[in-house]
Coordinates of C-alpha atoms and ligand atoms in Angstrom, one line a residue:
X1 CA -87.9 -33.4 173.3
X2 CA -84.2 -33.7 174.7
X3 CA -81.0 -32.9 173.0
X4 CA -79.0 -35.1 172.7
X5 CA -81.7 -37.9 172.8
X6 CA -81.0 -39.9 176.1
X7 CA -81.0 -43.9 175.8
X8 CA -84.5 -44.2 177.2
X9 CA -87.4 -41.5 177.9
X10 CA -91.2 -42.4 179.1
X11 CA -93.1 -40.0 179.2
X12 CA -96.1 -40.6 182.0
X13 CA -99.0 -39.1 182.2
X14 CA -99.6 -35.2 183.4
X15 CA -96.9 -32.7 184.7
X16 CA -96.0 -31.4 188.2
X17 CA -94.9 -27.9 189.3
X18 CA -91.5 -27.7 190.1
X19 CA -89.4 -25.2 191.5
X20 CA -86.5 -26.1 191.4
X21 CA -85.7 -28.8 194.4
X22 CA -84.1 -32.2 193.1
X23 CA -83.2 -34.8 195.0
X24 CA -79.8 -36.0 194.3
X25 CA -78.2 -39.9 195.0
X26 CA -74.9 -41.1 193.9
X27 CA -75.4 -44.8 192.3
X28 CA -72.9 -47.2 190.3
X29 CA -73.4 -46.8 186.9
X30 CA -71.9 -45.6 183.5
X31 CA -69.2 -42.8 183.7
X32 CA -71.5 -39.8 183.5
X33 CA -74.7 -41.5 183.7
X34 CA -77.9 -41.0 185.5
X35 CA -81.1 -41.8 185.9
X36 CA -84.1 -39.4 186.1
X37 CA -87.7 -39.5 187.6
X38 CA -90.2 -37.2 187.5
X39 CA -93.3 -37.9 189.3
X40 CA -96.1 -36.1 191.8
X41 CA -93.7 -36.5 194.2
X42 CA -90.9 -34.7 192.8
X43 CA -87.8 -34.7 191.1
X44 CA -85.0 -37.4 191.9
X45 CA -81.6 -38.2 190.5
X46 CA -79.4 -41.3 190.4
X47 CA -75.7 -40.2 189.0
X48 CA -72.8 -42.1 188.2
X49 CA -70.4 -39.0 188.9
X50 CA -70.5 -35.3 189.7
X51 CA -70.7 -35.0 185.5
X52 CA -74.1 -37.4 185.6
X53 CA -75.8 -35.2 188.2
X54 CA -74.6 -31.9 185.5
X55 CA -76.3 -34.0 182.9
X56 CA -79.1 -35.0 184.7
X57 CA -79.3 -30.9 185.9
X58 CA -79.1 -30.3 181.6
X59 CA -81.9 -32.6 181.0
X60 CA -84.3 -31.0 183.6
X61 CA -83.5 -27.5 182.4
X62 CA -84.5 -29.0 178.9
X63 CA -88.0 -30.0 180.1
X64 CA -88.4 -27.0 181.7
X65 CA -89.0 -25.2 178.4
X66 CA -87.0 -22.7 176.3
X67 CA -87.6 -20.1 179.2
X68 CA -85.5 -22.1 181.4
X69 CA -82.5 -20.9 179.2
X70 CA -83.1 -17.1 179.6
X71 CA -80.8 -15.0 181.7
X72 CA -83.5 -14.8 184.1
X73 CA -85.5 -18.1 184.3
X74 CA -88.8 -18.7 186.1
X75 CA -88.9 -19.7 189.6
X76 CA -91.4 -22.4 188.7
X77 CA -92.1 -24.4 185.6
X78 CA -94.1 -27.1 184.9
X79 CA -92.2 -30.6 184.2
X80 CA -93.5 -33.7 182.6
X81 CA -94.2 -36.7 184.5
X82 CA -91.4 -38.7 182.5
X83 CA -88.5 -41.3 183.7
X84 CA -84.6 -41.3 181.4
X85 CA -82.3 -43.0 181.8
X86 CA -78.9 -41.8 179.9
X87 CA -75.1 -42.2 179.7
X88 CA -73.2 -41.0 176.5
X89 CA -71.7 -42.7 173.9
X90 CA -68.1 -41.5 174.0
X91 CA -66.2 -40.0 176.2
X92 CA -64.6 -37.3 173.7
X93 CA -67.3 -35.2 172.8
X94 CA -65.2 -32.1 171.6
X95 CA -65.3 -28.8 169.2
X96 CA -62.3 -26.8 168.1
X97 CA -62.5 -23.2 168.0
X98 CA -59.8 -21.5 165.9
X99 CA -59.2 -18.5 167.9
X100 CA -55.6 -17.7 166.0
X101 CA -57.6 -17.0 162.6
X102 CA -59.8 -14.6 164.4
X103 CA -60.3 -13.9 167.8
X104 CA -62.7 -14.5 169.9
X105 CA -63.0 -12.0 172.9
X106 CA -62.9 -13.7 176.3
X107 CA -66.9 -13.3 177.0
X108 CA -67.7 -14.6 174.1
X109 CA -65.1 -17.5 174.7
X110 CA -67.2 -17.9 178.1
X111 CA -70.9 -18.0 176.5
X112 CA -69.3 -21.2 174.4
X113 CA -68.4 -22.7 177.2
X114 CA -72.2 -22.3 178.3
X115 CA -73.1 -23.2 174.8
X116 CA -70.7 -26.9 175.0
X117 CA -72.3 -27.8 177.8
X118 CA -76.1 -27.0 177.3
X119 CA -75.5 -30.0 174.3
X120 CA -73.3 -32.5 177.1
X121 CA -70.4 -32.2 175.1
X122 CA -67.1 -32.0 177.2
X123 CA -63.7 -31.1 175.5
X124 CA -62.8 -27.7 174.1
X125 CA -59.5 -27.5 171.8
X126 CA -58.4 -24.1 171.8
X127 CA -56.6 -23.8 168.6
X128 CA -54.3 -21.2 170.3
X129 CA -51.7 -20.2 167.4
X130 CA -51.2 -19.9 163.8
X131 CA -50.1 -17.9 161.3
X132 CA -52.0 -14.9 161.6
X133 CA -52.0 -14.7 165.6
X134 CA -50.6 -15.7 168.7
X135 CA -53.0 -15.9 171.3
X136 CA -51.5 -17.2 174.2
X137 CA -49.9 -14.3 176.7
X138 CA -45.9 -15.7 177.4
X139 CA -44.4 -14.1 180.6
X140 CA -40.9 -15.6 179.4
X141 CA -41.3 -14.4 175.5
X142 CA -44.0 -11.5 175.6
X143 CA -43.4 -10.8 171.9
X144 CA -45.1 -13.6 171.4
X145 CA -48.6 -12.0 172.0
X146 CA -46.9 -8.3 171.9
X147 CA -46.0 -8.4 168.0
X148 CA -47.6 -12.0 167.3
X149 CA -50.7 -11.2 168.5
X150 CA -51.5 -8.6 166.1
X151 CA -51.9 -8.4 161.8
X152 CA -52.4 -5.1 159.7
X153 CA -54.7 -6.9 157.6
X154 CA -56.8 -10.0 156.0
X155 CA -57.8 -11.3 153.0
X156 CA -60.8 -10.3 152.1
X157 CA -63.3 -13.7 151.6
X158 CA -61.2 -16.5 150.2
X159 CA -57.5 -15.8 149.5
X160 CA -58.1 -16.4 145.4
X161 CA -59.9 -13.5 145.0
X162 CA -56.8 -11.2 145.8
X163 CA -58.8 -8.7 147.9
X164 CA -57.8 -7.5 151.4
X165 CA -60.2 -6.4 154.1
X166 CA -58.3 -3.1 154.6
X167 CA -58.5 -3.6 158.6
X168 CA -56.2 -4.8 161.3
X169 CA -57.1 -7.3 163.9
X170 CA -55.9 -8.6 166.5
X171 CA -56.1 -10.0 170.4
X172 CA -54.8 -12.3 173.3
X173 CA -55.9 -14.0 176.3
X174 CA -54.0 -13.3 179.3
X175 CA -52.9 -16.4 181.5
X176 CA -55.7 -15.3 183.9
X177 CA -57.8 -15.1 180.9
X178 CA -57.3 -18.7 180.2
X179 CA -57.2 -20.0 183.9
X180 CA -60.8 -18.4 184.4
X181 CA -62.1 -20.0 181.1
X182 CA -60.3 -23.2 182.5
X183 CA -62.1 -23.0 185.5
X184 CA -65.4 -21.7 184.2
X185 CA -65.5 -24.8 181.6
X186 CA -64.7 -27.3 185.1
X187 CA -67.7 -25.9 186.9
X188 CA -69.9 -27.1 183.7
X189 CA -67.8 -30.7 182.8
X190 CA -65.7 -29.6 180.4
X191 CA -62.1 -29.6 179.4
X192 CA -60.2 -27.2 178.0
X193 CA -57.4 -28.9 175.7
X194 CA -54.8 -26.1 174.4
X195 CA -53.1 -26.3 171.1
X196 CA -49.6 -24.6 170.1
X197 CA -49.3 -25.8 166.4
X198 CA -45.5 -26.5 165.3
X199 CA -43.5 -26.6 163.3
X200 CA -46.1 -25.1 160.8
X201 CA -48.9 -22.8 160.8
X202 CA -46.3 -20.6 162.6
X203 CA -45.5 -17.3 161.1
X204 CA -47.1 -14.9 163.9
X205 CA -44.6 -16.8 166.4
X206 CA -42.1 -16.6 164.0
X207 CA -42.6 -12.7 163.1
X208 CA -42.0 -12.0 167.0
X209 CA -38.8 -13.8 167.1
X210 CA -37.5 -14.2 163.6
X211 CA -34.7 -16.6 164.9
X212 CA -37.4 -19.6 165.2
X213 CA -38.0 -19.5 161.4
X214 CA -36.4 -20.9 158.1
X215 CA -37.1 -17.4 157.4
X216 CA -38.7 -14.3 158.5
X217 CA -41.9 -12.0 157.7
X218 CA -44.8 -10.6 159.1
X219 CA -47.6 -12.1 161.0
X220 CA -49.5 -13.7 158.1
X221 CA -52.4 -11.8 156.3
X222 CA -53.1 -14.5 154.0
X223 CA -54.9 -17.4 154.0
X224 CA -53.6 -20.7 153.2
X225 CA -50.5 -22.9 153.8
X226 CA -48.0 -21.2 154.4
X227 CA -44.3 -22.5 153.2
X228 CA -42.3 -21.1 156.4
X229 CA -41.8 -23.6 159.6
X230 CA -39.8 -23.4 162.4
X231 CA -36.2 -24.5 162.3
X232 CA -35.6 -28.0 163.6
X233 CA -32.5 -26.8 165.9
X234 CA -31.8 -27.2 169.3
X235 CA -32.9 -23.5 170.6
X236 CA -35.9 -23.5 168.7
X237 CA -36.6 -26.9 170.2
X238 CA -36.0 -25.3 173.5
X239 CA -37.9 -22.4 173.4
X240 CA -40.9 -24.0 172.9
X241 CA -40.3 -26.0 175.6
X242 CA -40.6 -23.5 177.8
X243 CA -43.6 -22.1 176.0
X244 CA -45.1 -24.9 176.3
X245 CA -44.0 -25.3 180.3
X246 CA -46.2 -21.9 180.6
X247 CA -48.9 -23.8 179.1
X248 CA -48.4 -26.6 181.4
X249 CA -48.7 -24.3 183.8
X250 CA -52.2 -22.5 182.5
X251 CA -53.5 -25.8 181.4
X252 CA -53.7 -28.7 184.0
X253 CA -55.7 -31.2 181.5
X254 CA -53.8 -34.5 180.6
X255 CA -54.3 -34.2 176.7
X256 CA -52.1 -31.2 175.1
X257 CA -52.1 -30.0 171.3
X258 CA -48.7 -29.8 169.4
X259 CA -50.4 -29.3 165.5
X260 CA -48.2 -30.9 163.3
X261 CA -50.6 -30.1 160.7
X262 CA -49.6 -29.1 157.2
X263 CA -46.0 -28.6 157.7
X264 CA -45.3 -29.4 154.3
X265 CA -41.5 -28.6 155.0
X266 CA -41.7 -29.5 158.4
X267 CA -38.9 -31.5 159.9
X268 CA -40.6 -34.8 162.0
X269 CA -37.9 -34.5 164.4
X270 CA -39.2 -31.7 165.9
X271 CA -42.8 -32.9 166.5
X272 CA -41.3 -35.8 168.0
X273 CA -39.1 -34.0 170.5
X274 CA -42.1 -31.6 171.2
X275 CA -44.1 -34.8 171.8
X276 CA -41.8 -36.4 174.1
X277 CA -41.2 -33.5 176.5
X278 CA -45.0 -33.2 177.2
X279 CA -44.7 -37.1 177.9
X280 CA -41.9 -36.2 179.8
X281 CA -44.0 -33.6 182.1
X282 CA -46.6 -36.7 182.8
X283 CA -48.9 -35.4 179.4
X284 CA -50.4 -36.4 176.9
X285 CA -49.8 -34.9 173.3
X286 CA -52.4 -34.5 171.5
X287 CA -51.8 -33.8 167.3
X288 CA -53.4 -33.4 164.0
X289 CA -53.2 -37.0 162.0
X290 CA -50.2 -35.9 160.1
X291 CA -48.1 -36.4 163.1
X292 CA -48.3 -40.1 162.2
X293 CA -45.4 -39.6 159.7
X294 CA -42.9 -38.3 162.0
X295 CA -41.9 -41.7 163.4
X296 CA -42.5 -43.3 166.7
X297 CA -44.7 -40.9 169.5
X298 CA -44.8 -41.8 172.5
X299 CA -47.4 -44.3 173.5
X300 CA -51.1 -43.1 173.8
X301 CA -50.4 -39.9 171.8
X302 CA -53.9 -38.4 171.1
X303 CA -54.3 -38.4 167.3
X304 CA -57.0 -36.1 165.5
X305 CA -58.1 -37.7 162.5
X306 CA -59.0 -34.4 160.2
X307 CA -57.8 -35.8 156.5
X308 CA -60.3 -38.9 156.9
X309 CA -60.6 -41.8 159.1
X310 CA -58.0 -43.6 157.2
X311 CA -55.1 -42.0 159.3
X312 CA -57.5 -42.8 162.7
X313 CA -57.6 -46.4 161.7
X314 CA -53.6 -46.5 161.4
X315 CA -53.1 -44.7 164.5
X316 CA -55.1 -47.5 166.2
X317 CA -53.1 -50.2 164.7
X318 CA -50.3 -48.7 166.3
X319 CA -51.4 -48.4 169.9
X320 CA -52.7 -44.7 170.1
X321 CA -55.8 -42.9 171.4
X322 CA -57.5 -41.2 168.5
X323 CA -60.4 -38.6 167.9
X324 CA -62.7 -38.7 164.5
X325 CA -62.9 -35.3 163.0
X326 CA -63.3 -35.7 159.1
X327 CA -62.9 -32.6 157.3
X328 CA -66.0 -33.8 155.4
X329 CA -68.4 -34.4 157.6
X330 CA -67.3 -32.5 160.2
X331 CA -65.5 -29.1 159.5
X332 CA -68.4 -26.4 160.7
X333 CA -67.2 -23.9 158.7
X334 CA -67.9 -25.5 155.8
X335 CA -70.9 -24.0 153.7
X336 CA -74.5 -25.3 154.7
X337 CA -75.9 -25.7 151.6
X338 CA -75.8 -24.7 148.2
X339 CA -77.9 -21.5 148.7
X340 CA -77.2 -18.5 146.7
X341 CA -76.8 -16.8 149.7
X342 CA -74.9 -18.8 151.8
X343 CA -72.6 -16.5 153.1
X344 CA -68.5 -17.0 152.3
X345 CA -69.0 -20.7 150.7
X346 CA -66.4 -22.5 151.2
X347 CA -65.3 -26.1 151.2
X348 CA -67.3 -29.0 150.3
X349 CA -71.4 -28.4 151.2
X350 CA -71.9 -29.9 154.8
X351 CA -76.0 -29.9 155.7
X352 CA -77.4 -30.5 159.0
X353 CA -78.7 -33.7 157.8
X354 CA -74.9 -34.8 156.7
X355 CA -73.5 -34.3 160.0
X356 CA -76.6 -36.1 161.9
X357 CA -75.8 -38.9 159.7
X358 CA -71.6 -38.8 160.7
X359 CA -71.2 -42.3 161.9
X360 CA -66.9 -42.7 163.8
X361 CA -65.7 -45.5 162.1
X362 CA -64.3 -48.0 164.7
X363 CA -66.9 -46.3 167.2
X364 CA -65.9 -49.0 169.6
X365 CA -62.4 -48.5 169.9
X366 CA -61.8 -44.6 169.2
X367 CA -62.2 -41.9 172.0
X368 CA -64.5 -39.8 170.4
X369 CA -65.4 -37.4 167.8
X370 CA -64.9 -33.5 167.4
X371 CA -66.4 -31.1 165.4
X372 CA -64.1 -28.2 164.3
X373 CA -64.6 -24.4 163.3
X374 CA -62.1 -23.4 161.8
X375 CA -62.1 -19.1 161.6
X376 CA -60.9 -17.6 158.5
X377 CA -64.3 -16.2 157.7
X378 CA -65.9 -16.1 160.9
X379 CA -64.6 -13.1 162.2
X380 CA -67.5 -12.4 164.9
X381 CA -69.3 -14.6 167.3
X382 CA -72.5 -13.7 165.3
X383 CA -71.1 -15.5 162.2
X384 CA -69.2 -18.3 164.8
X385 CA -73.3 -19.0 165.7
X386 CA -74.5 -19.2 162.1
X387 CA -72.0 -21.6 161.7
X388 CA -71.8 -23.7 164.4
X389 CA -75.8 -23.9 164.7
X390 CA -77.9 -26.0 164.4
X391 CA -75.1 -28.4 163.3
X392 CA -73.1 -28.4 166.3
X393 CA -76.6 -29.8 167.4
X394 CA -77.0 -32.4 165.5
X395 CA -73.4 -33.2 166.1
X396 CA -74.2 -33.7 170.0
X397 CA -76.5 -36.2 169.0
X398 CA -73.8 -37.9 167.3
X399 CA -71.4 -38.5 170.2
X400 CA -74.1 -38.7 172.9
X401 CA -76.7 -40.6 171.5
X402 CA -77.1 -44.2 171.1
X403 CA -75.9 -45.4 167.4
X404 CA -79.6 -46.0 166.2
X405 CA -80.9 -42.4 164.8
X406 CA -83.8 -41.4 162.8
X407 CA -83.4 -38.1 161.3
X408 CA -87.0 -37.3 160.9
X409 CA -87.5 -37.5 164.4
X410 CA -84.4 -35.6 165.2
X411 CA -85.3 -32.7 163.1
X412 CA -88.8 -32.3 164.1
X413 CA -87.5 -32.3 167.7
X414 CA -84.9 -29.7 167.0
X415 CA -87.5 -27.7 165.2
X416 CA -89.8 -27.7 167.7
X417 CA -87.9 -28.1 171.2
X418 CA -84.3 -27.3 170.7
X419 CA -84.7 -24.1 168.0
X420 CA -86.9 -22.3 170.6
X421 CA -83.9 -23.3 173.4
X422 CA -81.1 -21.7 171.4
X423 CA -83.9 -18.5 170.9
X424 CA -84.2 -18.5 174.3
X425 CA -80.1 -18.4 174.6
X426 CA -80.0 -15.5 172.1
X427 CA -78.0 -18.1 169.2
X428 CA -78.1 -16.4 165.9
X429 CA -78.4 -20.2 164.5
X430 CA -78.8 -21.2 160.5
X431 CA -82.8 -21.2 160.0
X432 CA -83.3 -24.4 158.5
X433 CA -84.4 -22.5 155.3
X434 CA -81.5 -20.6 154.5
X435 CA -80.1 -17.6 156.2
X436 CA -81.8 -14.7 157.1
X437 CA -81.3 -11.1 154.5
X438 CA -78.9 -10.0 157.3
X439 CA -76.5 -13.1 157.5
X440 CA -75.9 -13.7 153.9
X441 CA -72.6 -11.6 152.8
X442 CA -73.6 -10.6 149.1
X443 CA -69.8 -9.6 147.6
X444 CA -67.5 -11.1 150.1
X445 CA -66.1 -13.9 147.4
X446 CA -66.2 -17.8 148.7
X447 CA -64.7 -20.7 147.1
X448 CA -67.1 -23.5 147.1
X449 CA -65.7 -27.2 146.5
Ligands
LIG1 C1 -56.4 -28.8 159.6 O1 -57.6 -28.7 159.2 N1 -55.4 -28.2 159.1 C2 -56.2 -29.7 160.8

């Protein structure tokens, strides 16, 4: 009945009332472990770490029943007499929101946050920039959000059909937006990793200050890969330095994001540079896999293996830490199923079951795993749910869980323990049937693979 499945559950006999009072020890143990016992005489806790006694606090909630995750939950509940024991798997357990492609208003941003931790996962990339917003407020460069933050229009659906949404959109957080979602994601175990994507994916910066680009233009309105990059020269190399000393300065996490992705004319140098000046400010830079071809980066650089696991596997070889996030088994905005009324298919089908069965390769030696929701066609937090749940779920499992899974057994529990949970949260998840009349899009053209 928990989500993720701990390592061990036994389930005694009977239940107790409980309301609320757990007794707390601090043990030796596995990073953000702990051990649980509930018996007639209450409810005690051996935790590794501040993080195993939040776990431990998640677990409890769980077996308090899906009222426990209403606003308002009951003062008492009744709790299985039961003893886990649990630690997870890997110690990156992440999700990346794209919040350049749309964006996702702070509260919103907030109740993910609630939504991370509820499954025990613990790193959220903020895709922060690309090239149809800026999303970061800059003190030193406000055109940044001012003009970069903003686009007249979208595509409508996927770019092939030609259509355009006929509607503007826009927004930015401010750097006490971010500090509070910073904080608020500390206070529940979680780390918020930033990402400013250079030298591509760049147009919305390069629209505000048209001096950073081989050319100029508008913040984007398309879709796609976009042929303009940032000039490899020494100003534009400086600027971003101190763009990214204000995100130093918002962002106190070791790991930071750089991109590097699909810069088809990108010049290496400037990833490179990038990537040495956060080393040089005692960080961590964190990039998409095709960062491996722009020649040495400094040691422990954080590599996000998107393309495959082939680039992961290299960037082992060669000394760095790297995360597994496989565009096919683990890009959430991917379409569900084949269902004629999956809304906006696009990209290759991804079920529940196919991420449940995502196995890391070189588990033992990589950091962890992400799951990433990319946001050109979830443009609300309504459709952010349909996609994200009940995969992001499953995925939990994956990164928590001890290897050994049986998908029968994780799929009646989800059905009839986790789906009432997310209910309870107000989650506008993917029934397991297909989406409801509401959530299919009828006319807005996909592009299934
Ligand atoms: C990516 O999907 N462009 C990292």
């Amino acid at each position: 009945m928990i989500l993720p499945r701990p390592v061990s559950f036994t389930r005694g006999d009977g239940e107790i009332s409980f309301d609320g009072t757990v007794h707390v020890e601090r043990v030796t143990g596995p990073a953000e472990g702990y051990r649980l016992s509930v018996t007639p005489d209450g409810v005690r806790v051996w935790a590794s770490d501040d993080a195993g006694e939040f776990y431990a606090r998640q677990t409890v909630r769980q077996l308090s029943g899906p009222a426990a995750f209403r606003s308002v939950a009951p003062v008492r509940v009744a709790l299985p007499v039961c003893e886990v024991e649990d630690h997870p798997r890997f110690a990156w357990r992440g999700v990346m929101l794209d919040v350049a492609r749309h964006f996702l208003p702070k509260h919103d941003l907030l109740r993910y946050v609630d939504l991370l931790a509820v499954h025990k996962l613990n790193v959220l990339h903020l895709h922060l920039t690309d090239d149809q917003g800026w999303r970061f407020e800059s003190l030193k460069f406000p055109r940044l959000h001012e003009i970069g933050g903003w686009r007249p229009d979208s595509r409508f659906g996927d770019r092939r059909s030609g259509g355009m949404a006929g509607r503007p959109h826009g927004g930015y957080y401010t750097q006490d937006d971010l500090r509070e979602v910073v904080a608020y994601a500390a206070l529940r175990h979680i780390t918020v990793v930033p990402e400013i994507d250079v030298p591509g994916h760049s147009q919305a910066a390069i629209a505000a200050y048209p001096e950073l680009g081989v050319s100029g233009g508008e913040v984007w309105t398309d879709w796609g890969i976009n042929p303009n990059v940032l000039k490899a020269d020494e100003s534009t190399v400086d600027f971003y330095r101190q763009v990214f000393d204000e995100v130093l300065d918002v962002f106190p996490g070791e790991v930071v994001g750089l991109g590097g992705d699909e810069a088809e004319a990108g010049d290496g140098r400037f990833v490179r540079r990038i990537a040495q000046y956060l080393r040089q400010r005692g960080r961590r830079p964190f990039g998409w896999d095709e960062v491996l071809g722009v020649g040495p980066l400094p040691s422990r650089t954080v590599i996000a293996s998107w393309r495959g696991e082939d680039a992961g596997l290299t960037a082992l070889e060669r000394g760095h830490d790297v995360v597994m996030c496989p565009e096919k088994h683990v890009y959430l905005d991917y379409r569900q199923s084949d269902h004629p009324a999956e809304p906006i298919p696009v990209g290759t089908v991804t079920t529940l079951e196919d991420v449940y069965r995502y196995e890391p390769a070189a588990a033992d030696r990589v950091l962890g795993a992400q799951a990433n929701l990319w946001t050109e066609h979830l443009d609300s937090p309504r459709r952010l749910d349909y996609a994200a749940f009940p995969r992001l779920s499953a995925f939990a499992e994956v990164v928590w869980s001890p290897v050994a899974r049986d998908e029968a057994e994780f799929l009646t529990r989800l059905a009839e323990h986790h789906l009432p949970r997310l209910d309870a949260l107000g989650v506008e998840y993917r029934p397991l049937d297909g989406p409801r009349p509401w959530q299919a899009l009828p006319g807005v053209p996909g592009f299934p693979r």
